[in-house]
Amino acid sequence: MINDTNDDQGVFSKFATPEGYSLDYYASGSVFKWTVGTGGVARQVASTIPIRSGVWYYVAVSYNDTTKVIAISVNGHTDSITGTGALNIPDSVPFVLGFSQNTTYYRGAVGRLACFNRIPSNDGELNDIYREIPTWG
């Protein structure tokens, strides 16, 4: 959930320019953007679901090293783009939650964070994964 939609904000990142990835909220379009940078070229795909303050969203992002497809899914609606190269991020580069290199700190809440080393096979599997993640409260 995002609490303030007036500024660009970083949700998470692992970036060592020009290699890396980040999920950011962009105020100008009220959308989440998934960026993957490889070999000095950054590709972005934006969600087409408008994001509002105070509302929870289920966001999933992926990068397929074989097909070079990056995708973002918001509340089960997936948008994707092709054309990135292979990622080569050193292990020494930290995964950062709540910030990204080109935005301000994230002002909101992350309710269920999960990382996988594979891409879900379809949107149905994304929904299954969402239901499997425990809720704390």
N, CA, C and O atoms as a MOPAC input file, in Angstrom:
PM7 MOZYME 1SCF
protein

 N      0.85400 1    -1.16300 1     0.00000 1
 C      0.00000 1     0.00000 1     0.00000 1
 C      0.90300 1     1.22900 1     0.00000 1
 O      1.87900 1     1.30300 1     0.74600 1
 N      0.56600 1     2.16100 1    -0.82700 1
 C      1.32200 1     3.41100 1    -0.88800 1
 C      0.51900 1     4.47800 1    -0.13800 1
 O     -0.69700 1     4.57600 1    -0.30000 1
 N      1.20100 1     5.26700 1     0.67200 1
 C      0.51900 1     6.27800 1     1.48300 1
 C      0.55000 1     7.66400 1     0.87400 1
 O     -0.28200 1     8.50400 1     1.21600 1
 N      1.48800 1     7.92200 1    -0.01800 1
 C      1.65800 1     9.26000 1    -0.59600 1
 C      1.95800 1     9.08900 1    -2.07600 1
 O      3.00100 1     8.54400 1    -2.43700 1
 N      1.06000 1     9.54500 1    -2.93100 1
 C      1.23800 1     9.35600 1    -4.37600 1
 C      1.76300 1    10.60100 1    -5.07500 1
 O      1.64700 1    10.71300 1    -6.29500 1
 N      2.34000 1    11.53900 1    -4.32800 1
 C      2.80400 1    12.78900 1    -4.93000 1
 C      4.23700 1    12.74500 1    -5.44300 1
 O      4.62700 1    13.62100 1    -6.21500 1
 N      5.03400 1    11.76100 1    -5.04400 1
 C      6.44300 1    11.68800 1    -5.44400 1
 C      6.77400 1    10.30600 1    -5.99700 1
 O      6.11100 1     9.32200 1    -5.67100 1
 N      7.81700 1    10.24300 1    -6.84500 1
 C      8.35400 1     8.95800 1    -7.28600 1
 C      8.98300 1     8.27400 1    -6.07400 1
 O      9.64100 1     8.92500 1    -5.26300 1
 N      8.77900 1     6.95400 1    -5.95000 1
 C      9.26200 1     6.23500 1    -4.77400 1
 C      9.78800 1     4.86800 1    -5.17100 1
 O      9.22100 1     4.20300 1    -6.03800 1
 N     10.87100 1     4.45400 1    -4.53500 1
 C     11.45000 1     3.14700 1    -4.78800 1
 C     10.88100 1     2.09300 1    -3.86000 1
 O     10.91300 1     2.26300 1    -2.64200 1
 N     10.35900 1     1.00400 1    -4.41300 1
 C      9.81900 1    -0.09100 1    -3.59900 1
 C     10.95400 1    -1.04500 1    -3.22700 1
 O     11.13200 1    -1.37200 1    -2.05400 1
 N     11.72800 1    -1.49400 1    -4.23300 1
 C     12.93100 1    -2.28800 1    -3.96900 1
 C     13.86600 1    -2.19800 1    -5.15700 1
 O     13.45700 1    -1.82900 1    -6.25800 1
 N     15.13900 1    -2.54200 1    -4.92600 1
 C     16.10500 1    -2.50600 1    -6.02100 1
 C     17.32300 1    -3.35500 1    -5.69900 1
 O     17.61200 1    -3.66000 1    -4.54200 1
 N     18.00400 1    -3.71400 1    -6.73000 1
 C     19.33500 1    -4.32700 1    -6.66800 1
 C     20.02800 1    -3.79300 1    -7.91600 1
 O     19.92500 1    -4.38000 1    -8.99300 1
 N     20.72900 1    -2.68600 1    -7.76200 1
 C     21.25300 1    -1.98400 1    -8.91900 1
 C     22.68900 1    -1.55800 1    -8.69100 1
 O     23.00500 1    -0.93500 1    -7.67800 1
 N     23.55500 1    -1.89100 1    -9.62600 1
 C     24.92400 1    -1.38000 1    -9.69600 1
 C     25.08500 1    -0.91500 1   -11.13300 1
 O     25.46000 1    -1.70100 1   -12.00400 1
 N     24.80600 1     0.35100 1   -11.38500 1
 C     24.75400 1     0.89600 1   -12.74200 1
 C     25.90200 1     0.36600 1   -13.58500 1
 O     27.05200 1     0.43600 1   -13.15300 1
 N     25.62800 1    -0.16400 1   -14.77800 1
 C     24.35600 1    -0.16600 1   -15.49300 1
 C     23.57100 1    -1.46500 1   -15.36000 1
 O     22.62200 1    -1.67600 1   -16.11600 1
 N     23.92900 1    -2.33400 1   -14.43200 1
 C     23.26400 1    -3.62800 1   -14.29100 1
 C     22.35700 1    -3.63600 1   -13.07300 1
 O     22.74500 1    -3.15800 1   -12.00700 1
 N     21.15600 1    -4.17400 1   -13.22000 1
 C     20.31400 1    -4.33800 1   -12.05300 1
 C     18.84100 1    -4.27600 1   -12.36300 1
 O     18.41600 1    -4.31200 1   -13.51700 1
 N     18.07000 1    -4.18200 1   -11.28800 1
 C     16.62000 1    -4.11300 1   -11.43500 1
 C     16.03400 1    -3.29100 1   -10.29300 1
 O     16.63000 1    -3.17000 1    -9.22200 1
 N     14.85400 1    -2.73000 1   -10.54300 1
 C     14.16100 1    -1.97800 1    -9.50300 1
 C     12.66300 1    -1.94000 1    -9.78600 1
 O     12.22700 1    -1.96100 1   -10.93700 1
 N     11.89400 1    -1.88300 1    -8.71500 1
 C     10.45300 1    -1.65700 1    -8.79300 1
 C     10.20500 1    -0.30300 1    -8.14600 1
 O     10.56700 1    -0.07800 1    -6.99100 1
 N      9.58400 1     0.59600 1    -8.90300 1
 C      9.35600 1     1.95400 1    -8.42700 1
 C      7.91600 1     2.36000 1    -8.67100 1
 O      7.24200 1     1.83800 1    -9.55800 1
 N      7.46100 1     3.30800 1    -7.86000 1
 C      6.18700 1     3.96400 1    -8.09900 1
 C      6.49200 1     5.30200 1    -8.76700 1
 O      7.32400 1     6.06200 1    -8.27100 1
 N      5.82900 1     5.59800 1    -9.88700 1
 C      6.02100 1     6.86200 1   -10.59000 1
 C      4.74900 1     7.70100 1   -10.48900 1
 O      3.68500 1     7.31100 1   -10.97000 1
 N      4.88700 1     8.86500 1    -9.85000 1
 C      3.74000 1     9.73600 1    -9.59900 1
 C      3.14500 1    10.29500 1   -10.88200 1
 O      1.93200 1    10.49400 1   -10.96000 1
 N      3.97700 1    10.55300 1   -11.89700 1
 C      3.48500 1    11.19800 1   -13.12000 1
 C      2.42300 1    10.37500 1   -13.82900 1
 O      1.54600 1    10.94000 1   -14.48200 1
 N      2.48000 1     9.06900 1   -13.71600 1
 C      1.46300 1     8.23700 1   -14.34900 1
 C      0.63600 1     7.43800 1   -13.36400 1
 O     -0.25100 1     6.68200 1   -13.76100 1
 N      0.92500 1     7.60500 1   -12.06500 1
 C      0.27300 1     6.82300 1   -11.00100 1
 C      0.37100 1     5.33600 1   -11.29200 1
 O     -0.62300 1     4.61200 1   -11.22600 1
 N      1.59700 1     4.88100 1   -11.61800 1
 C      1.81500 1     3.48100 1   -11.97400 1
 C      3.07600 1     2.94900 1   -11.29100 1
 O      3.94100 1     3.71700 1   -10.86900 1
 N      3.16300 1     1.63100 1   -11.19100 1
 C      4.40600 1     0.97200 1   -10.81600 1
 C      5.19300 1     0.71100 1   -12.08900 1
 O      4.61300 1     0.37400 1   -13.12100 1
 N      6.52600 1     0.86500 1   -12.02300 1
 C      7.38600 1     0.55300 1   -13.16600 1
 C      8.45500 1    -0.44100 1   -12.72600 1
 O      9.08600 1    -0.27500 1   -11.68200 1
 N      8.64400 1    -1.46900 1   -13.53300 1
 C      9.65100 1    -2.50700 1   -13.32300 1
 C     10.75200 1    -2.23600 1   -14.32400 1
 O     10.51100 1    -2.24900 1   -15.53100 1
 N     11.95900 1    -1.98900 1   -13.83900 1
 C     13.09600 1    -1.65400 1   -14.69100 1
 C     14.15500 1    -2.72800 1   -14.56700 1
 O     14.50900 1    -3.13900 1   -13.46200 1
 N     14.66100 1    -3.18200 1   -15.70500 1
 C     15.78600 1    -4.11500 1   -15.73900 1
 C     16.84700 1    -3.48800 1   -16.63100 1
 O     16.59500 1    -3.18600 1   -17.79700 1
 N     18.04700 1    -3.29500 1   -16.06700 1
 C     19.14900 1    -2.70700 1   -16.81100 1
 C     20.22200 1    -3.74300 1   -17.08200 1
 O     20.70700 1    -4.39600 1   -16.15900 1
 N     20.59400 1    -3.89500 1   -18.34300 1
 C     21.63300 1    -4.84700 1   -18.73100 1
 C     22.51900 1    -4.22400 1   -19.78700 1
 O     22.02700 1    -3.62300 1   -20.74300 1
 N     23.81400 1    -4.36200 1   -19.62100 1
 C     24.75200 1    -3.86900 1   -20.62600 1
 C     24.59400 1    -2.40600 1   -20.96200 1
 O     24.85100 1    -2.00500 1   -22.09700 1
 N     24.17600 1    -1.59600 1   -20.00300 1
 C     24.00700 1    -0.17300 1   -20.23700 1
 C     22.67400 1     0.21500 1   -20.84300 1
 O     22.43800 1     1.39500 1   -21.10300 1
 N     21.79200 1    -0.75600 1   -21.07700 1
 C     20.47400 1    -0.47600 1   -21.63500 1
 C     19.41600 1    -0.84100 1   -20.59200 1
 O     19.38100 1    -1.96800 1   -20.09800 1
 N     18.56500 1     0.11700 1   -20.26800 1
 C     17.49000 1    -0.12900 1   -19.30500 1
 C     16.16700 1    -0.27600 1   -20.03900 1
 O     15.83500 1     0.52400 1   -20.91300 1
 N     15.43000 1    -1.29200 1   -19.67800 1
 C     14.08500 1    -1.50500 1   -20.22200 1
 C     13.10500 1    -1.37000 1   -19.07900 1
 O     13.36900 1    -1.82600 1   -17.96600 1
 N     11.96200 1    -0.73900 1   -19.35200 1
 C     10.93500 1    -0.56000 1   -18.34500 1
 C      9.60700 1    -1.05400 1   -18.86000 1
 O      9.29400 1    -0.92700 1   -20.04300 1
 N      8.83300 1    -1.61600 1   -17.96000 1
 C      7.44400 1    -1.92200 1   -18.26400 1
 C      6.62100 1    -1.34600 1   -17.12100 1
 O      6.93400 1    -1.54600 1   -15.94800 1
 N      5.55700 1    -0.62400 1   -17.48500 1
 C      4.71200 1     0.02700 1   -16.48600 1
 C      3.39100 1    -0.70800 1   -16.35500 1
 O      2.86000 1    -1.25400 1   -17.32200 1
 N      2.87900 1    -0.70600 1   -15.13900 1
 C      1.55300 1    -1.27900 1   -14.92700 1
 C      0.52600 1    -0.38300 1   -15.61700 1
 O      0.72100 1     0.82700 1   -15.73100 1
 N     -0.54900 1    -0.98200 1   -16.06700 1
 C     -1.61200 1    -0.18700 1   -16.68000 1
 C     -2.77300 1     0.02100 1   -15.71400 1
 O     -3.76500 1     0.66600 1   -16.05300 1
 N     -2.64400 1    -0.52300 1   -14.52000 1
 C     -3.63800 1    -0.31800 1   -13.46800 1
 C     -3.26500 1     0.97400 1   -12.73400 1
 O     -2.15600 1     1.06200 1   -12.20700 1
 N     -4.14800 1     1.97900 1   -12.67800 1
 C     -3.81900 1     3.20400 1   -11.93600 1
 C     -3.72100 1     2.89700 1   -10.43900 1
 O     -4.55600 1     2.17800 1    -9.88900 1
 N     -2.69200 1     3.44800 1    -9.78600 1
 C     -2.42300 1     3.18700 1    -8.37700 1
 C     -2.94000 1     4.35600 1    -7.54200 1
 O     -2.65200 1     5.51700 1    -7.83300 1
 N     -3.70700 1     4.03300 1    -6.50000 1
 C     -4.26900 1     5.05700 1    -5.62100 1
 C     -3.70000 1     4.91500 1    -4.21200 1
 O     -3.36100 1     3.81300 1    -3.77900 1
 N     -3.60000 1     5.99700 1    -3.52600 1
 C     -3.11600 1     6.02200 1    -2.14500 1
 C     -4.09200 1     5.28500 1    -1.23300 1
 O     -5.30800 1     5.39400 1    -1.39100 1
 N     -3.53800 1     4.52300 1    -0.26300 1
 C     -4.35300 1     3.85600 1     0.74900 1
 C     -4.99300 1     2.55700 1     0.31400 1
 O     -5.81300 1     2.01000 1     1.05200 1
 N     -4.65100 1     2.03900 1    -0.85900 1
 C     -5.23100 1     0.79700 1    -1.37200 1
 C     -4.12700 1    -0.24800 1    -1.48800 1
 O     -3.02800 1     0.05200 1    -1.95500 1
 N     -4.42500 1    -1.48900 1    -1.05700 1
 C     -3.46000 1    -2.58400 1    -1.19500 1
 C     -3.49200 1    -3.11300 1    -2.62700 1
 O     -4.56100 1    -3.25100 1    -3.22300 1
 N     -2.30200 1    -3.40900 1    -3.17600 1
 C     -2.17600 1    -3.99000 1    -4.51600 1
 C     -1.28600 1    -5.21800 1    -4.43600 1
 O     -0.33100 1    -5.25700 1    -3.65900 1
 N     -1.60300 1    -6.21000 1    -5.23800 1
 C     -0.76600 1    -7.39100 1    -5.37300 1
 C      0.09600 1    -7.17200 1    -6.60900 1
 O     -0.41300 1    -7.14600 1    -7.73000 1
 N      1.41300 1    -7.01200 1    -6.40400 1
 C      2.33100 1    -6.71500 1    -7.49700 1
 C      3.34500 1    -7.84300 1    -7.60900 1
 O      3.98500 1    -8.21200 1    -6.62400 1
 N      3.49000 1    -8.38700 1    -8.80500 1
 C      4.50100 1    -9.41300 1    -9.07500 1
 C      5.31700 1    -8.94900 1   -10.27600 1
 O      4.76600 1    -8.42300 1   -11.24300 1
 N      6.63100 1    -9.14400 1   -10.21100 1
 C      7.51000 1    -8.77000 1   -11.31900 1
 C      8.39200 1    -9.95700 1   -11.66600 1
 O      8.66800 1   -10.80700 1   -10.82000 1
 N      8.83700 1   -10.00800 1   -12.93700 1
 C      9.70100 1   -11.12000 1   -13.34100 1
 C     10.64800 1   -10.69900 1   -14.45300 1
 O     10.41900 1    -9.73200 1   -15.17900 1
 N     11.71000 1   -11.46300 1   -14.54900 1
 C     12.69100 1   -11.33100 1   -15.62500 1
 C     13.05100 1   -12.75400 1   -16.04300 1
 O     13.46000 1   -13.56400 1   -15.21100 1
 N     12.90000 1   -13.05600 1   -17.32900 1
 C     13.22300 1   -14.37500 1   -17.83600 1
 C     14.54100 1   -14.28700 1   -18.59900 1
 O     14.61000 1   -13.66200 1   -19.65700 1
 N     15.58500 1   -14.91300 1   -18.06200 1
 C     16.91400 1   -14.83900 1   -18.66100 1
 C     16.98700 1   -15.54000 1   -20.01900 1
 O     17.84500 1   -15.21000 1   -20.83800 1
 N     16.10300 1   -16.49700 1   -20.26200 1
 C     16.10300 1   -17.22100 1   -21.53600 1
 C     15.42800 1   -16.41500 1   -22.63800 1
 O     15.99200 1   -16.24100 1   -23.71800 1
 N     14.21500 1   -15.92000 1   -22.36700 1
 C     13.44900 1   -15.20100 1   -23.39200 1
 C     13.68600 1   -13.69300 1   -23.37400 1
 O     13.27900 1   -12.99200 1   -24.30100 1
 N     14.34400 1   -13.18700 1   -22.32400 1
 C     14.62400 1   -11.75500 1   -22.15000 1
 C     13.35400 1   -10.92900 1   -21.98300 1
 O     13.33600 1    -9.74600 1   -22.32600 1
 N     12.30400 1   -11.53100 1   -21.46600 1
 C     11.04400 1   -10.83700 1   -21.23900 1
 C     11.00600 1   -10.34600 1   -19.79700 1
 O     11.29800 1   -11.09900 1   -18.86700 1
 N     10.64100 1    -9.07000 1   -19.61600 1
 C     10.37100 1    -8.56000 1   -18.28700 1
 C      8.86900 1    -8.32400 1   -18.19900 1
 O      8.24100 1    -7.91700 1   -19.17700 1
 N      8.29600 1    -8.58000 1   -17.02800 1
 C      6.84700 1    -8.45800 1   -16.87900 1
 C      6.51300 1    -7.90800 1   -15.50800 1
 O      7.23800 1    -8.11600 1   -14.53500 1
 N      5.39200 1    -7.19700 1   -15.45700 1
 C      4.83200 1    -6.72900 1   -14.19200 1
 C      3.36400 1    -7.11800 1   -14.17500 1
 O      2.66700 1    -7.00100 1   -15.18300 1
 N      2.90400 1    -7.57900 1   -13.02700 1
 C      1.50900 1    -7.95900 1   -12.86000 1
 C      0.96600 1    -7.21700 1   -11.64600 1
 O      1.53700 1    -7.29700 1   -10.55800 1
 N     -0.12600 1    -6.50300 1   -11.82900 1
 C     -0.78100 1    -5.80600 1   -10.73400 1
 C     -2.20900 1    -6.32000 1   -10.64300 1
 O     -2.98300 1    -6.21700 1   -11.59400 1
 N     -2.54400 1    -6.87400 1    -9.48700 1
 C     -3.87100 1    -7.44600 1    -9.25000 1
 C     -4.27600 1    -8.42600 1   -10.35800 1
 O     -5.43700 1    -8.46100 1   -10.76600 1
 N     -3.32600 1    -9.21100 1   -10.83600 1
 C     -3.60700 1   -10.25000 1   -11.82200 1
 C     -3.54400 1    -9.81100 1   -13.26700 1
 O     -3.67400 1   -10.64700 1   -14.16100 1
 N     -3.34900 1    -8.52500 1   -13.53100 1
 C     -3.23400 1    -8.03600 1   -14.91600 1
 C     -1.75200 1    -7.88900 1   -15.26300 1
 O     -1.03400 1    -7.12500 1   -14.61900 1
 N     -1.30100 1    -8.61600 1   -16.27300 1
 C      0.12300 1    -8.64600 1   -16.61600 1
 C      0.41300 1    -7.82500 1   -17.86400 1
 O     -0.29900 1    -7.90300 1   -18.86500 1
 N      1.48500 1    -7.03400 1   -17.77400 1
 C      2.02600 1    -6.29300 1   -18.90500 1
 C      3.47800 1    -6.72300 1   -19.05500 1
 O      4.16600 1    -6.91100 1   -18.05200 1
 N      3.96200 1    -6.88500 1   -20.29000 1
 C      5.33900 1    -7.33700 1   -20.48000 1
 C      5.97700 1    -6.65200 1   -21.68000 1
 O      5.30300 1    -6.04900 1   -22.51500 1
 N      7.31200 1    -6.76700 1   -21.73600 1
 C      8.10000 1    -6.20200 1   -22.82300 1
 C      9.32300 1    -7.09000 1   -23.02600 1
 O      9.82100 1    -7.69800 1   -22.07800 1
 N      9.79600 1    -7.16200 1   -24.24600 1
 C     11.00300 1    -7.94300 1   -24.52100 1
 C     12.15400 1    -7.00800 1   -24.87500 1
 O     11.95500 1    -5.80800 1   -25.06200 1
 N     13.34500 1    -7.56200 1   -24.96500 1
 C     14.45700 1    -6.80000 1   -25.48600 1
 C     15.56200 1    -6.47600 1   -24.51700 1
 O     16.36500 1    -5.58900 1   -24.80400 1
 N     15.65100 1    -7.14300 1   -23.38700 1
 C     16.76200 1    -6.88400 1   -22.49300 1
 C     17.80400 1    -7.98500 1   -22.65300 1
 O     17.51400 1    -9.04100 1   -23.21500 1
 N     18.96200 1    -7.75100 1   -22.18300 1
 C     20.03000 1    -8.75300 1   -22.23200 1
 C     20.09900 1    -9.53900 1   -20.94400 1
 O     19.18800 1    -9.46900 1   -20.11900 1
 N     21.17400 1   -10.28800 1   -20.76500 1
 C     21.35900 1   -11.09700 1   -19.56700 1
 C     21.81400 1   -10.21300 1   -18.40600 1
 O     22.63100 1    -9.31100 1   -18.58800 1
 N     21.28400 1   -10.47600 1   -17.22400 1
 C     21.68400 1    -9.74400 1   -16.02600 1
 C     23.00000 1   -10.27300 1   -15.50100 1
 O     23.24000 1   -11.48100 1   -15.49900 1
 N     23.84600 1    -9.37100 1   -15.05800 1
 C     25.12800 1    -9.75500 1   -14.47700 1
 C     25.38700 1    -8.84400 1   -13.27500 1
 O     26.20800 1    -7.92900 1   -13.34100 1
 N     24.67800 1    -9.10800 1   -12.18600 1
 C     24.78500 1    -8.27000 1   -10.99300 1
 C     25.67900 1    -8.98700 1    -9.98500 1
 O     25.38900 1   -10.12500 1    -9.61500 1
 N     26.75000 1    -8.35400 1    -9.53500 1
 C     27.61400 1    -8.99000 1    -8.53800 1
 C     26.85400 1    -9.30100 1    -7.24500 1
 O     25.97500 1    -8.54100 1    -6.83900 1
 N     27.19700 1   -10.41600 1    -6.60500 1
 C     26.55800 1   -10.77900 1    -5.34500 1
 C     26.75800 1    -9.72100 1    -4.27100 1
 O     25.96300 1    -9.62900 1    -3.33500 1
 N     27.80600 1    -8.92700 1    -4.39600 1
 C     28.09900 1    -7.90800 1    -3.39300 1
 C     27.11300 1    -6.73700 1    -3.42500 1
 O     27.06800 1    -5.94500 1    -2.48400 1
 N     26.32700 1    -6.62000 1    -4.49300 1
 C     25.33900 1    -5.54200 1    -4.59100 1
 C     24.13300 1    -5.92000 1    -3.73000 1
 O     23.53600 1    -6.97600 1    -3.94100 1
 N     23.77000 1    -5.07600 1    -2.76900 1
 C     22.68200 1    -5.44500 1    -1.85900 1
 C     21.30200 1    -5.32200 1    -2.50600 1
 O     21.08000 1    -4.50000 1    -3.39500 1
 N     20.39200 1    -6.16000 1    -2.03300 1
 C     18.97300 1    -6.02200 1    -2.34300 1
 C     18.44000 1    -5.01300 1    -1.33700 1
 O     18.59500 1    -5.20100 1    -0.13000 1
 N     17.80900 1    -3.93600 1    -1.82300 1
 C     17.37000 1    -2.85200 1    -0.95200 1
 C     15.84600 1    -2.76100 1    -0.99100 1
 O     15.25500 1    -2.62300 1    -2.06300 1
 N     15.22500 1    -2.83600 1     0.15900 1
 C     13.77100 1    -2.70700 1     0.26700 1
 C     13.44400 1    -1.29100 1     0.72200 1
 O     13.97400 1    -0.81900 1     1.72900 1
 N     12.56800 1    -0.61000 1    -0.02300 1
 C     12.12300 1     0.72100 1     0.35600 1
 C     12.87800 1     1.87000 1    -0.28800 1
 O     12.68300 1     3.02300 1     0.09700 1
 N     13.73400 1     1.58500 1    -1.25600 1
 C     14.50200 1     2.63900 1    -1.91500 1
 C     15.01100 1     2.13000 1    -3.25700 1
 O     15.21000 1     0.93100 1    -3.45300 1
 N     15.21700 1     3.07000 1    -4.17400 1
 C     15.79500 1     2.78200 1    -5.47300 1
 C     16.65800 1     3.97200 1    -5.85400 1
 O     16.45400 1     5.06800 1    -5.33300 1
 N     17.60700 1     3.78500 1    -6.74200 1
 C     18.61200 1     4.81400 1    -6.99100 1
 C     18.07900 1     6.12100 1    -7.57700 1
 O     18.71100 1     7.15800 1    -7.37800 1
 N     16.97200 1     6.12500 1    -8.27500 1
 C     16.48400 1     7.34900 1    -8.92800 1
 C     15.21700 1     7.92000 1    -8.31000 1
 O     14.57100 1     8.77400 1    -8.91700 1
 N     14.85000 1     7.46800 1    -7.11700 1
 C     13.60200 1     7.92300 1    -6.50200 1
 C     13.84400 1     8.23200 1    -5.02800 1
 O     14.96300 1     8.11900 1    -4.52800 1
 N     12.76800 1     8.62500 1    -4.34300 1
 C     12.83900 1     8.83700 1    -2.90200 1
 C     12.47200 1     7.53600 1    -2.18900 1
 O     12.11500 1     6.54400 1    -2.82500 1
 N     12.56400 1     7.55800 1    -0.86800 1
 C     12.18500 1     6.38900 1    -0.07800 1
 C     10.70600 1     6.07900 1    -0.25900 1
 O      9.89000 1     6.97600 1    -0.47600 1
 N     10.37400 1     4.79400 1    -0.16700 1
 C      8.98700 1     4.34100 1    -0.29500 1
 C      8.20800 1     4.74100 1     0.95100 1
 O      8.63000 1     4.45600 1     2.07200 1
 N      7.08900 1     5.39100 1     0.75700 1
 C      6.22700 1     5.78700 1     1.85800 1
 C      4.94000 1     4.98700 1     1.76600 1
 O      3.95200 1     5.41000 1     1.16500 1
 N      4.98800 1     3.82700 1     2.37800 1
 C      3.84600 1     2.94100 1     2.34600 1
 C      4.16000 1     1.68200 1     3.12000 1
 O      5.01500 1     1.68300 1     4.00600 1
 N      3.47300 1     0.61600 1     2.78900 1
 C      3.65100 1    -0.65400 1     3.48700 1
 C      3.80500 1    -1.77400 1     2.46600 1
 O      3.19400 1    -1.75000 1     1.39800 1
 N      4.62900 1    -2.74800 1     2.81500 1
 C      4.77500 1    -3.96600 1     2.02400 1
 C      4.23500 1    -5.08700 1     2.91100 1
 O      4.79100 1    -5.36700 1     3.97400 1
 N      3.16200 1    -5.71800 1     2.47600 1
 C      2.48800 1    -6.68300 1     3.33200 1
 C      2.96300 1    -8.11100 1     3.17000 1
 O      3.01500 1    -8.84700 1     4.15500 1
 N      3.30400 1    -8.52000 1     1.99000 1
 C      3.70200 1    -9.89800 1     1.72700 1
 C      4.81200 1    -9.89300 1     0.69100 1
 O      4.54900 1    -9.70000 1    -0.49600 1
 N      6.03500 1   -10.09800 1     1.11700 1
 C      7.17000 1   -10.10200 1     0.19700 1
 C      7.65900 1   -11.53100 1     0.03500 1
 O      7.90400 1   -12.22500 1     1.02200 1
 N      7.79900 1   -11.96400 1    -1.19300 1
 C      8.33300 1   -13.29800 1    -1.47800 1
 C      9.20900 1   -13.21300 1    -2.71700 1
 O      8.86800 1   -12.51600 1    -3.67300 1
 N     10.33500 1   -13.91600 1    -2.70700 1
 C     11.24200 1   -13.95300 1    -3.85300 1
 C     11.39200 1   -15.39900 1    -4.30500 1
 O     11.51700 1   -16.30800 1    -3.48400 1
 N     11.38000 1   -15.60300 1    -5.61000 1
 C     11.50800 1   -16.93000 1    -6.18900 1
 C     12.61100 1   -16.92600 1    -7.23100 1
 O     12.89800 1   -15.88700 1    -7.82600 1
 N     13.22400 1   -18.05900 1    -7.45500 1
 C     14.26600 1   -18.15400 1    -8.47800 1
 C     13.71400 1   -18.75400 1    -9.77000 1
 O     14.45400 1   -19.34400 1   -10.55700 1
 N     12.44400 1   -18.60300 1    -9.97300 1
 C     11.79100 1   -19.06900 1   -11.19700 1
 C     10.61700 1   -18.14900 1   -11.50600 1
 O     10.18900 1   -17.36600 1   -10.65800 1
 N     10.10300 1   -18.25000 1   -12.72500 1
 C      8.96700 1   -17.42800 1   -13.14000 1
 C      7.70700 1   -18.28300 1   -13.09000 1
 O      7.69900 1   -19.39200 1   -13.62400 1
 N      6.64300 1   -17.79000 1   -12.46000 1
 C      5.38700 1   -18.53700 1   -12.47900 1
 C      4.95500 1   -18.82200 1   -13.91600 1
 O      5.15900 1   -17.99600 1   -14.80600 1
 N      4.36800 1   -19.97700 1   -14.13600 1
 C      4.04500 1   -20.40100 1   -15.49600 1
 C      2.89100 1   -19.62200 1   -16.12000 1
 O      2.79700 1   -19.54200 1   -17.34500 1
 N      2.01700 1   -19.04900 1   -15.30500 1
 C      0.88900 1   -18.29700 1   -15.85100 1
 C      0.26300 1   -17.44400 1   -14.74400 1
 O      0.66800 1   -17.52800 1   -13.58500 1
 N     -0.72900 1   -16.62100 1   -15.11000 1
 C     -1.37200 1   -15.76700 1   -14.11300 1
 C     -2.10000 1   -16.58000 1   -13.05700 1
 O     -2.20800 1   -16.13500 1   -11.91500 1
 N     -2.60300 1   -17.76100 1   -13.40500 1
 C     -3.26000 1   -18.62900 1   -12.42000 1
 C     -2.29000 1   -19.03600 1   -11.32800 1
 O     -2.65800 1   -19.07800 1   -10.15400 1
 N     -1.04400 1   -19.33900 1   -11.70400 1
 C     -0.03600 1   -19.69200 1   -10.70100 1
 C      0.30000 1   -18.49300 1    -9.82900 1
 O      0.53200 1   -18.65300 1    -8.63100 1
 N      0.33300 1   -17.28600 1   -10.40800 1
 C      0.55000 1   -16.08600 1    -9.59600 1
 C     -0.52000 1   -15.96200 1    -8.51900 1
 O     -0.20800 1   -15.65600 1    -7.36800 1
 N     -1.77700 1   -16.19800 1    -8.88100 1
 C     -2.86100 1   -16.12700 1    -7.90800 1
 C     -2.72100 1   -17.21700 1    -6.85000 1
 O     -3.00700 1   -16.97500 1    -5.67700 1
 N     -2.28300 1   -18.42200 1    -7.25000 1
 C     -2.05500 1   -19.49800 1    -6.28300 1
 C     -0.95300 1   -19.12200 1    -5.30200 1
 O     -1.09000 1   -19.35100 1    -4.10000 1
 N      0.13100 1   -18.55100 1    -5.79700 1
 C      1.23700 1   -18.12000 1    -4.93300 1
 C      0.74100 1   -17.05900 1    -3.95500 1
 O      1.08300 1   -17.09600 1    -2.77300 1
 N     -0.05500 1   -16.12200 1    -4.43800 1
 C     -0.58500 1   -15.06400 1    -3.58600 1
 C     -1.39000 1   -15.65400 1    -2.42700 1
 O     -1.25600 1   -15.20700 1    -1.28800 1
 N     -2.22100 1   -16.64800 1    -2.71100 1
 C     -3.04600 1   -17.26200 1    -1.66700 1
 C     -2.21100 1   -18.06300 1    -0.67500 1
 O     -2.62200 1   -18.22800 1     0.47300 1
 N     -1.02200 1   -18.57500 1    -1.09900 1
 C     -0.17000 1   -19.38700 1    -0.23100 1
 C      0.66300 1   -18.56700 1     0.74800 1
 O      1.09800 1   -19.09100 1     1.77300 1
 N      0.89000 1   -17.29400 1     0.45100 1
 C      1.72400 1   -16.46100 1     1.31100 1
 C      0.93200 1   -16.12800 1     2.56700 1
 O     -0.19000 1   -15.63200 1     2.46800 1
 N      1.49700 1   -16.39400 1     3.76000 1
 C      0.74000 1   -16.17100 1     5.00400 1
 C      0.46500 1   -14.69300 1     5.25100 1
 O      1.22300 1   -13.81900 1     4.83000 1
 N     -0.62500 1   -14.44600 1     5.93500 1
 C     -0.99300 1   -13.10000 1     6.33100 1
 C     -0.69000 1   -12.91800 1     7.81100 1
 O     -1.07300 1   -13.74400 1     8.64000 1
 N     -0.00300 1   -11.83600 1     8.13400 1
 C      0.29300 1   -11.53400 1     9.52400 1
 C     -0.59900 1   -10.40000 1     9.95000 1
 O     -0.95900 1    -9.54300 1     9.14300 1
 N     -0.95400 1   -10.39100 1    11.20300 1
 C     -1.78200 1    -9.26500 1    11.62400 1
 C     -2.13800 1    -9.28700 1    13.05900 1
 O     -2.83500 1    -8.39000 1    13.53500 1

